[in-house]
Amino acid sequence: MITGKTKVTGVIGDPIEHSLSPIMHNAAYNHLNLDYVYVAFHVKKGKAREAIEAMKTFRIEGLNVTIPHKVDIIDYIDRIDETAKLIGAVNTLKLEEGKIWGFNTDGLGCIRALEEVTSLKDKKVLILGAGGASRAVAFQLISENIGNLYILNRTKKRAEKIAEDIKTRTGTSIFAGGLEHLKEKIKDADILIDTTPIGMHPKTDEKPLVTADMMRKNLIVKDLVYNPPKTTLLKEAEKAGAKTISGIKMLVYQGAESFKIWTGRKAPIDIMEKAILETIKR
Ligand code: NAP
């Protein structure tokens, strides 16, 4: 029951009405009997400052931040954690003694999803796409003792910019290039992570950048798209006998990390995943 003592958390973004985060977090709060509620706030582009002021005024304990505010919001928060600073984007805010902290749990969410099926040590990882999610995943992978990292993108310059930032901020050199390197790099990779929105609802039949003939049995294939849970890329990977990881896993794990930041409690992963799958099926 929501009372005068209930702590408020939520997500800001534009658009926001299709967000699955309220379903996932409220299921977790109910399961653990925590006096919290999670709501979606429609905050338009350019309104990050007002959102931060509102968070302080209304004493909102925690917020997730999604498109288009992940970068802009940094200018208005009081403190930023080391990983979020490296990535240059924030997806989680916490109000603490009147000050707002910024974190980024996207990369860690992806790592946790991968760790369900493999160790990352010395692995060669190929990332497709060079947007915000790619940046978060790439920076997090660099701190995980992997073997090599390759980033390929339709717009080569954006991949090169991530590589340049990784080199400047961590001293690590990685390979960055255009999609013409795909056939060569996928042969060498142990793990493929697709961070492009290809195959995302409603374009669920869109042809993926990588097809079954380019994959093999001992490849691990992770898609970031979570709706549908089984994308055209994951169907192709299955045809090749490769191991697949749905985008839902990352969604749940990044949410679980935010949950821990706000409540100090370990999140009930299975309950969160079940709530999302039931909603998507409807
Ligand atoms: P973004 O910043 O817009 O970046 C998208 C990237 O995909 C860009 O590098 C873009 O290439 C590339 N791309 C887009 N369409 C393409 C196409 N048809 N062919 C080749 N490349 C294409 O988006 P984002 O924030 O990184 O998010 C990417 C995806 O990850 C979205 O589907 C999002 O929903 C998902 N995501 C999932 C989770 C999760 O928890 N599972 C978390 C975060 C994001 P150019 O640079 O050439 O434009």
Tab-separated table of C-alpha atoms and ligand atoms in Angstrom:
chain	number	residue	atom	x	y	z
A	1	MET	CA	0.000	0.000	0.000
A	2	ILE	CA	1.267	3.489	-0.836
A	3	THR	CA	1.334	5.688	2.286
A	4	GLY	CA	2.830	9.016	3.338
A	5	LYS	CA	6.082	7.183	4.122
A	6	THR	CA	6.471	5.416	0.765
A	7	LYS	CA	9.772	6.217	-0.941
A	8	VAL	CA	9.479	7.339	-4.557
A	9	THR	CA	11.780	6.160	-7.370
A	10	GLY	CA	11.300	6.234	-11.125
A	11	VAL	CA	12.616	6.855	-14.605
A	12	ILE	CA	12.834	10.025	-16.711
A	13	GLY	CA	12.912	10.008	-20.499
A	14	ASP	CA	11.169	10.922	-23.739
A	15	PRO	CA	9.374	8.793	-24.882
A	16	ILE	CA	8.744	6.909	-21.643
A	17	GLU	CA	5.284	5.328	-21.747
A	18	HIS	CA	6.607	1.969	-23.089
A	19	SER	CA	9.332	1.659	-20.436
A	20	LEU	CA	9.423	-1.761	-18.769
A	21	SER	CA	11.298	-0.433	-15.729
A	22	PRO	CA	8.167	0.369	-13.637
A	23	ILE	CA	6.935	-3.231	-14.105
A	24	MET	CA	10.311	-4.702	-13.170
A	25	HIS	CA	11.050	-2.505	-10.129
A	26	ASN	CA	7.554	-2.549	-8.640
A	27	ALA	CA	7.546	-6.368	-8.928
A	28	ALA	CA	10.844	-6.406	-6.991
A	29	TYR	CA	9.580	-3.981	-4.290
A	30	ASN	CA	6.405	-6.029	-3.824
A	31	HIS	CA	8.318	-9.291	-3.659
A	32	LEU	CA	10.659	-7.995	-0.933
A	33	ASN	CA	7.884	-6.037	0.824
A	34	LEU	CA	9.809	-2.770	0.521
A	35	ASP	CA	7.921	0.495	1.018
A	36	TYR	CA	8.972	1.932	-2.362
A	37	VAL	CA	7.154	2.782	-5.568
A	38	TYR	CA	8.571	3.284	-9.103
A	39	VAL	CA	6.928	5.605	-11.636
A	40	ALA	CA	7.671	6.843	-15.179
A	41	PHE	CA	8.110	10.606	-15.657
A	42	HIS	CA	7.834	12.062	-19.155
A	43	VAL	CA	10.630	14.669	-19.219
A	44	LYS	CA	11.236	16.395	-22.549
A	45	LYS	CA	14.670	17.057	-24.084
A	46	GLY	CA	16.325	20.154	-22.605
A	47	LYS	CA	14.550	19.748	-19.254
A	48	ALA	CA	17.299	17.894	-17.366
A	49	ARG	CA	17.943	20.824	-15.003
A	50	GLU	CA	14.272	21.051	-14.061
A	51	ALA	CA	14.161	17.284	-13.496
A	52	ILE	CA	17.076	17.517	-11.043
A	53	GLU	CA	15.443	20.419	-9.183
A	54	ALA	CA	12.190	18.452	-8.997
A	55	MET	CA	14.035	15.377	-7.709
A	56	LYS	CA	15.425	17.453	-4.828
A	57	THR	CA	12.165	19.332	-4.156
A	58	PHE	CA	10.029	16.181	-4.122
A	59	ARG	CA	12.756	14.173	-2.357
A	60	ILE	CA	12.659	11.435	-4.996
A	61	GLU	CA	15.095	8.802	-3.677
A	62	GLY	CA	16.286	7.446	-6.998
A	63	LEU	CA	15.799	7.830	-10.731
A	64	ASN	CA	16.811	5.975	-13.852
A	65	VAL	CA	17.718	8.216	-16.755
A	66	THR	CA	17.080	7.229	-20.348
A	67	ILE	CA	17.100	8.781	-23.840
A	68	PRO	CA	17.554	11.771	-24.350
A	69	HIS	CA	18.981	12.807	-20.939
A	70	LYS	CA	21.854	10.393	-20.192
A	71	VAL	CA	24.597	12.876	-21.118
A	72	ASP	CA	22.946	16.285	-20.497
A	73	ILE	CA	22.025	15.431	-16.910
A	74	ILE	CA	25.696	15.293	-15.872
A	75	ASP	CA	25.867	19.110	-15.911
A	76	TYR	CA	23.281	19.379	-13.126
A	77	ILE	CA	24.181	16.622	-10.649
A	78	ASP	CA	26.413	17.134	-7.588
A	79	ARG	CA	28.663	14.067	-7.794
A	80	ILE	CA	29.459	11.407	-10.387
A	81	ASP	CA	30.906	7.975	-9.769
A	82	GLU	CA	34.144	6.932	-11.481
A	83	THR	CA	32.631	4.497	-14.031
A	84	ALA	CA	29.917	6.925	-15.132
A	85	LYS	CA	32.560	9.614	-15.507
A	86	LEU	CA	34.652	7.348	-17.727
A	87	ILE	CA	31.622	6.437	-19.846
A	88	GLY	CA	30.467	10.053	-20.004
A	89	ALA	CA	26.811	9.146	-19.394
A	90	VAL	CA	24.568	8.480	-16.394
A	91	ASN	CA	21.593	6.106	-16.155
A	92	THR	CA	21.003	6.105	-12.388
A	93	LEU	CA	20.604	8.948	-9.885
A	94	LYS	CA	20.485	8.721	-6.103
A	95	LEU	CA	19.511	11.454	-3.657
A	96	GLU	CA	21.737	11.383	-0.593
A	97	GLU	CA	21.679	14.072	2.107
A	98	GLY	CA	20.244	16.592	-0.346
A	99	LYS	CA	22.905	15.907	-3.022
A	100	ILE	CA	22.454	13.939	-6.231
A	101	TRP	CA	24.898	11.212	-7.239
A	102	GLY	CA	25.121	9.876	-10.807
A	103	PHE	CA	26.000	6.273	-11.771
A	104	ASN	CA	25.976	4.178	-14.931
A	105	THR	CA	24.804	0.568	-14.517
A	106	ASP	CA	24.350	-0.272	-18.252
A	107	GLY	CA	27.844	-1.677	-18.734
A	108	LEU	CA	27.768	-3.670	-15.522
A	109	GLY	CA	24.340	-5.014	-16.478
A	110	CYS	CA	25.806	-6.366	-19.712
A	111	ILE	CA	28.796	-7.897	-17.907
A	112	ARG	CA	26.550	-9.650	-15.357
A	113	ALA	CA	24.421	-11.055	-18.211
A	114	LEU	CA	27.550	-12.391	-19.948
A	115	GLU	CA	28.922	-13.837	-16.719
A	116	GLU	CA	25.832	-16.048	-16.432
A	117	VAL	CA	27.252	-18.101	-19.310
A	118	THR	CA	31.005	-17.384	-19.566
A	119	SER	CA	34.112	-16.050	-17.875
A	120	LEU	CA	35.420	-12.888	-19.572
A	121	LYS	CA	39.087	-13.386	-18.809
A	122	ASP	CA	41.232	-13.263	-21.982
A	123	LYS	CA	38.152	-13.359	-24.234
A	124	LYS	CA	38.114	-11.529	-27.580
A	125	VAL	CA	34.991	-9.394	-27.755
A	126	LEU	CA	33.444	-7.805	-30.858
A	127	ILE	CA	30.985	-4.944	-30.310
A	128	LEU	CA	28.731	-3.750	-33.156
A	129	GLY	CA	27.475	-0.158	-32.916
A	130	ALA	CA	29.061	2.889	-31.308
A	131	GLY	CA	26.224	4.727	-29.574
A	132	GLY	CA	25.615	5.309	-25.863
A	133	ALA	CA	25.084	1.650	-24.967
A	134	SER	CA	28.222	0.605	-26.854
A	135	ARG	CA	30.292	3.174	-24.893
A	136	ALA	CA	28.991	1.891	-21.553
A	137	VAL	CA	29.639	-1.757	-22.450
A	138	ALA	CA	33.083	-1.022	-23.947
A	139	PHE	CA	34.386	0.911	-20.922
A	140	GLN	CA	33.104	-1.744	-18.524
A	141	LEU	CA	34.691	-4.566	-20.556
A	142	ILE	CA	38.051	-2.791	-20.426
A	143	SER	CA	38.026	-3.075	-16.635
A	144	GLU	CA	37.321	-6.832	-16.831
A	145	ASN	CA	40.619	-8.334	-17.968
A	146	ILE	CA	39.361	-9.359	-21.393
A	147	GLY	CA	41.823	-10.296	-24.148
A	148	ASN	CA	40.955	-7.962	-27.042
A	149	LEU	CA	38.156	-5.560	-27.859
A	150	TYR	CA	36.997	-4.680	-31.389
A	151	ILE	CA	34.333	-2.022	-32.077
A	152	LEU	CA	32.816	-1.812	-35.544
A	153	ASN	CA	30.221	0.735	-36.593
A	154	ARG	CA	28.362	1.909	-39.696
A	155	THR	CA	29.826	5.370	-39.036
A	156	LYS	CA	33.499	4.494	-38.526
A	157	LYS	CA	34.288	7.829	-36.835
A	158	ARG	CA	32.023	7.099	-33.862
A	159	ALA	CA	33.772	3.774	-33.198
A	160	GLU	CA	37.142	5.512	-33.462
A	161	LYS	CA	36.013	8.154	-30.961
A	162	ILE	CA	35.210	5.464	-28.366
A	163	ALA	CA	38.623	3.852	-28.991
A	164	GLU	CA	40.318	7.236	-28.618
A	165	ASP	CA	38.493	7.961	-25.331
A	166	ILE	CA	39.349	4.497	-23.991
A	167	LYS	CA	43.013	5.083	-24.859
A	168	THR	CA	43.053	8.552	-23.249
A	169	ARG	CA	41.224	7.559	-20.085
A	170	THR	CA	42.532	4.030	-19.456
A	171	GLY	CA	45.690	3.711	-21.594
A	172	THR	CA	44.300	0.622	-23.359
A	173	SER	CA	44.437	0.323	-27.169
A	174	ILE	CA	41.530	-1.352	-28.951
A	175	PHE	CA	40.609	-1.893	-32.621
A	176	ALA	CA	37.930	0.400	-34.063
A	177	GLY	CA	36.666	0.502	-37.632
A	178	GLY	CA	33.837	0.309	-40.131
A	179	LEU	CA	31.605	-2.666	-40.928
A	180	GLU	CA	33.931	-3.762	-43.764
A	181	HIS	CA	36.007	-5.484	-41.025
A	182	LEU	CA	33.058	-7.588	-39.836
A	183	LYS	CA	33.839	-10.859	-41.679
A	184	GLU	CA	37.471	-10.812	-40.529
A	185	LYS	CA	36.861	-9.815	-36.888
A	186	ILE	CA	33.975	-12.177	-36.214
A	187	LYS	CA	36.179	-15.155	-37.104
A	188	ASP	CA	38.545	-14.104	-34.322
A	189	ALA	CA	35.937	-13.213	-31.679
A	190	ASP	CA	34.752	-15.366	-28.754
A	191	ILE	CA	31.864	-13.032	-27.907
A	192	LEU	CA	29.694	-10.855	-30.189
A	193	ILE	CA	27.687	-8.014	-28.631
A	194	ASP	CA	25.238	-6.227	-30.941
A	195	THR	CA	24.405	-2.764	-29.563
A	196	THR	CA	22.539	-1.553	-32.673
A	197	PRO	CA	18.724	-1.269	-32.557
A	198	ILE	CA	18.390	-3.618	-35.583
A	199	GLY	CA	15.459	-6.035	-35.102
A	200	MET	CA	13.812	-3.940	-32.398
A	201	HIS	CA	10.007	-3.787	-32.261
A	202	PRO	CA	8.219	-2.901	-34.557
A	203	LYS	CA	10.929	-3.785	-37.170
A	204	THR	CA	11.206	-7.344	-35.880
A	205	ASP	CA	12.031	-8.854	-39.322
A	206	GLU	CA	14.980	-6.552	-40.032
A	207	LYS	CA	18.031	-8.448	-41.329
A	208	PRO	CA	20.862	-8.467	-38.750
A	209	LEU	CA	24.411	-7.370	-39.600
A	210	VAL	CA	25.613	-10.904	-38.821
A	211	THR	CA	23.911	-13.975	-40.284
A	212	ALA	CA	24.190	-17.706	-39.475
A	213	ASP	CA	26.814	-18.372	-42.172
A	214	MET	CA	29.204	-15.959	-40.393
A	215	MET	CA	28.779	-17.556	-36.947
A	216	ARG	CA	29.939	-20.813	-35.389
A	217	LYS	CA	29.155	-23.112	-32.492
A	218	ASN	CA	31.595	-21.776	-29.912
A	219	LEU	CA	30.582	-18.117	-30.356
A	220	ILE	CA	28.557	-16.360	-27.638
A	221	VAL	CA	26.060	-13.877	-29.096
A	222	LYS	CA	24.491	-11.134	-27.016
A	223	ASP	CA	21.862	-8.738	-28.354
A	224	LEU	CA	20.984	-5.550	-26.462
A	225	VAL	CA	17.534	-5.328	-28.039
A	226	TYR	CA	15.029	-6.804	-25.563
A	227	ASN	CA	11.754	-6.456	-27.456
A	228	PRO	CA	11.329	-9.030	-28.961
A	229	PRO	CA	13.322	-11.224	-26.517
A	230	LYS	CA	14.433	-13.425	-29.453
A	231	THR	CA	15.622	-11.074	-32.220
A	232	THR	CA	16.468	-11.938	-35.834
A	233	LEU	CA	20.165	-11.915	-34.769
A	234	LEU	CA	19.559	-14.463	-31.992
A	235	LYS	CA	17.556	-16.673	-34.391
A	236	GLU	CA	20.498	-16.630	-36.829
A	237	ALA	CA	22.903	-17.428	-33.970
A	238	GLU	CA	20.757	-20.398	-32.940
A	239	LYS	CA	20.865	-21.719	-36.537
A	240	ALA	CA	24.673	-21.711	-36.297
A	241	GLY	CA	24.538	-23.493	-32.926
A	242	ALA	CA	25.989	-20.476	-31.082
A	243	LYS	CA	25.084	-19.667	-27.477
A	244	THR	CA	22.659	-16.716	-27.200
A	245	ILE	CA	21.881	-14.143	-24.508
A	246	SER	CA	18.731	-12.022	-24.798
A	247	GLY	CA	18.687	-8.246	-24.188
A	248	ILE	CA	16.248	-8.883	-21.344
A	249	LYS	CA	19.110	-10.187	-19.207
A	250	MET	CA	20.985	-6.890	-19.482
A	251	LEU	CA	17.815	-4.903	-18.849
A	252	VAL	CA	17.213	-6.873	-15.660
A	253	TYR	CA	20.816	-6.741	-14.439
A	254	GLN	CA	21.237	-2.992	-15.059
A	255	GLY	CA	17.958	-2.513	-13.175
A	256	ALA	CA	19.190	-4.780	-10.391
A	257	GLU	CA	22.328	-2.642	-9.974
A	258	SER	CA	20.176	0.529	-9.730
A	259	PHE	CA	17.919	-1.249	-7.228
A	260	LYS	CA	20.944	-2.068	-5.057
A	261	ILE	CA	22.153	1.557	-5.198
A	262	TRP	CA	18.763	2.845	-3.982
A	263	THR	CA	17.711	0.200	-1.446
A	264	GLY	CA	21.007	-1.398	-0.409
A	265	ARG	CA	19.316	-4.763	-1.094
A	266	LYS	CA	20.136	-7.527	-3.557
A	267	ALA	CA	17.497	-7.457	-6.293
A	268	PRO	CA	15.270	-10.510	-6.963
A	269	ILE	CA	16.507	-11.100	-10.545
A	270	ASP	CA	14.093	-13.958	-11.370
A	271	ILE	CA	11.033	-11.993	-10.235
A	272	MET	CA	12.089	-8.973	-12.319
A	273	GLU	CA	12.737	-11.075	-15.417
A	274	LYS	CA	9.415	-12.908	-15.062
A	275	ALA	CA	7.497	-9.611	-14.747
A	276	ILE	CA	9.086	-8.303	-17.945
A	277	LEU	CA	8.544	-11.486	-19.960
A	278	GLU	CA	4.873	-11.624	-18.924
A	279	THR	CA	4.395	-8.001	-20.021
A	280	ILE	CA	6.131	-8.438	-23.385
A	281	LYS	CA	4.068	-11.575	-24.161
A	282	ARG	CA	0.781	-9.688	-23.701
B	1	NAP	P1	22.300	4.954	-30.151
B	1	NAP	O1	23.123	5.827	-29.276
B	1	NAP	O2	21.291	5.548	-31.058
B	1	NAP	O3	23.332	4.068	-31.053
B	1	NAP	C1	22.884	3.160	-32.017
B	1	NAP	C2	24.061	2.588	-32.797
B	1	NAP	O4	23.564	1.614	-33.719
B	1	NAP	C3	24.819	3.619	-33.625
B	1	NAP	O5	26.197	3.344	-33.570
B	1	NAP	C4	24.280	3.392	-35.045
B	1	NAP	O6	25.222	3.617	-36.071
B	1	NAP	C5	23.982	1.907	-35.040
B	1	NAP	N1	22.885	1.595	-35.981
B	1	NAP	C6	21.605	2.005	-35.901
B	1	NAP	N2	20.903	1.493	-36.939
B	1	NAP	C7	21.760	0.783	-37.697
B	1	NAP	C8	21.632	0.045	-38.904
B	1	NAP	N3	20.464	-0.077	-39.541
B	1	NAP	N4	22.725	-0.557	-39.422
B	1	NAP	C9	23.936	-0.444	-38.802
B	1	NAP	N5	24.124	0.243	-37.651
B	1	NAP	C10	23.037	0.853	-37.093
B	1	NAP	O7	21.495	3.895	-29.286
B	1	NAP	P2	21.925	3.256	-27.847
B	1	NAP	O8	21.415	4.121	-26.747
B	1	NAP	O9	23.356	2.893	-27.881
B	1	NAP	O10	21.010	1.945	-27.831
B	1	NAP	C11	21.212	0.931	-28.784
B	1	NAP	C12	20.261	-0.230	-28.546
B	1	NAP	O11	20.539	-0.847	-27.299
B	1	NAP	C13	18.778	0.179	-28.495
B	1	NAP	O12	18.029	-0.803	-29.161
B	1	NAP	C14	18.468	0.157	-27.011
B	1	NAP	O13	17.105	-0.122	-26.751
B	1	NAP	C15	19.362	-1.001	-26.547
B	1	NAP	N6	19.705	-0.930	-25.112
B	1	NAP	C16	19.384	-2.010	-24.352
B	1	NAP	C17	19.711	-2.021	-23.013
B	1	NAP	C18	19.334	-3.214	-22.188
B	1	NAP	O14	19.324	-3.087	-20.969
B	1	NAP	N7	19.080	-4.375	-22.778
B	1	NAP	C19	20.368	-0.925	-22.428
B	1	NAP	C20	20.709	0.172	-23.239
B	1	NAP	C21	20.364	0.147	-24.597
B	1	NAP	P3	25.636	5.089	-36.573
B	1	NAP	O15	26.630	5.603	-35.549
B	1	NAP	O16	26.210	4.862	-37.904
B	1	NAP	O17	24.352	5.890	-36.585
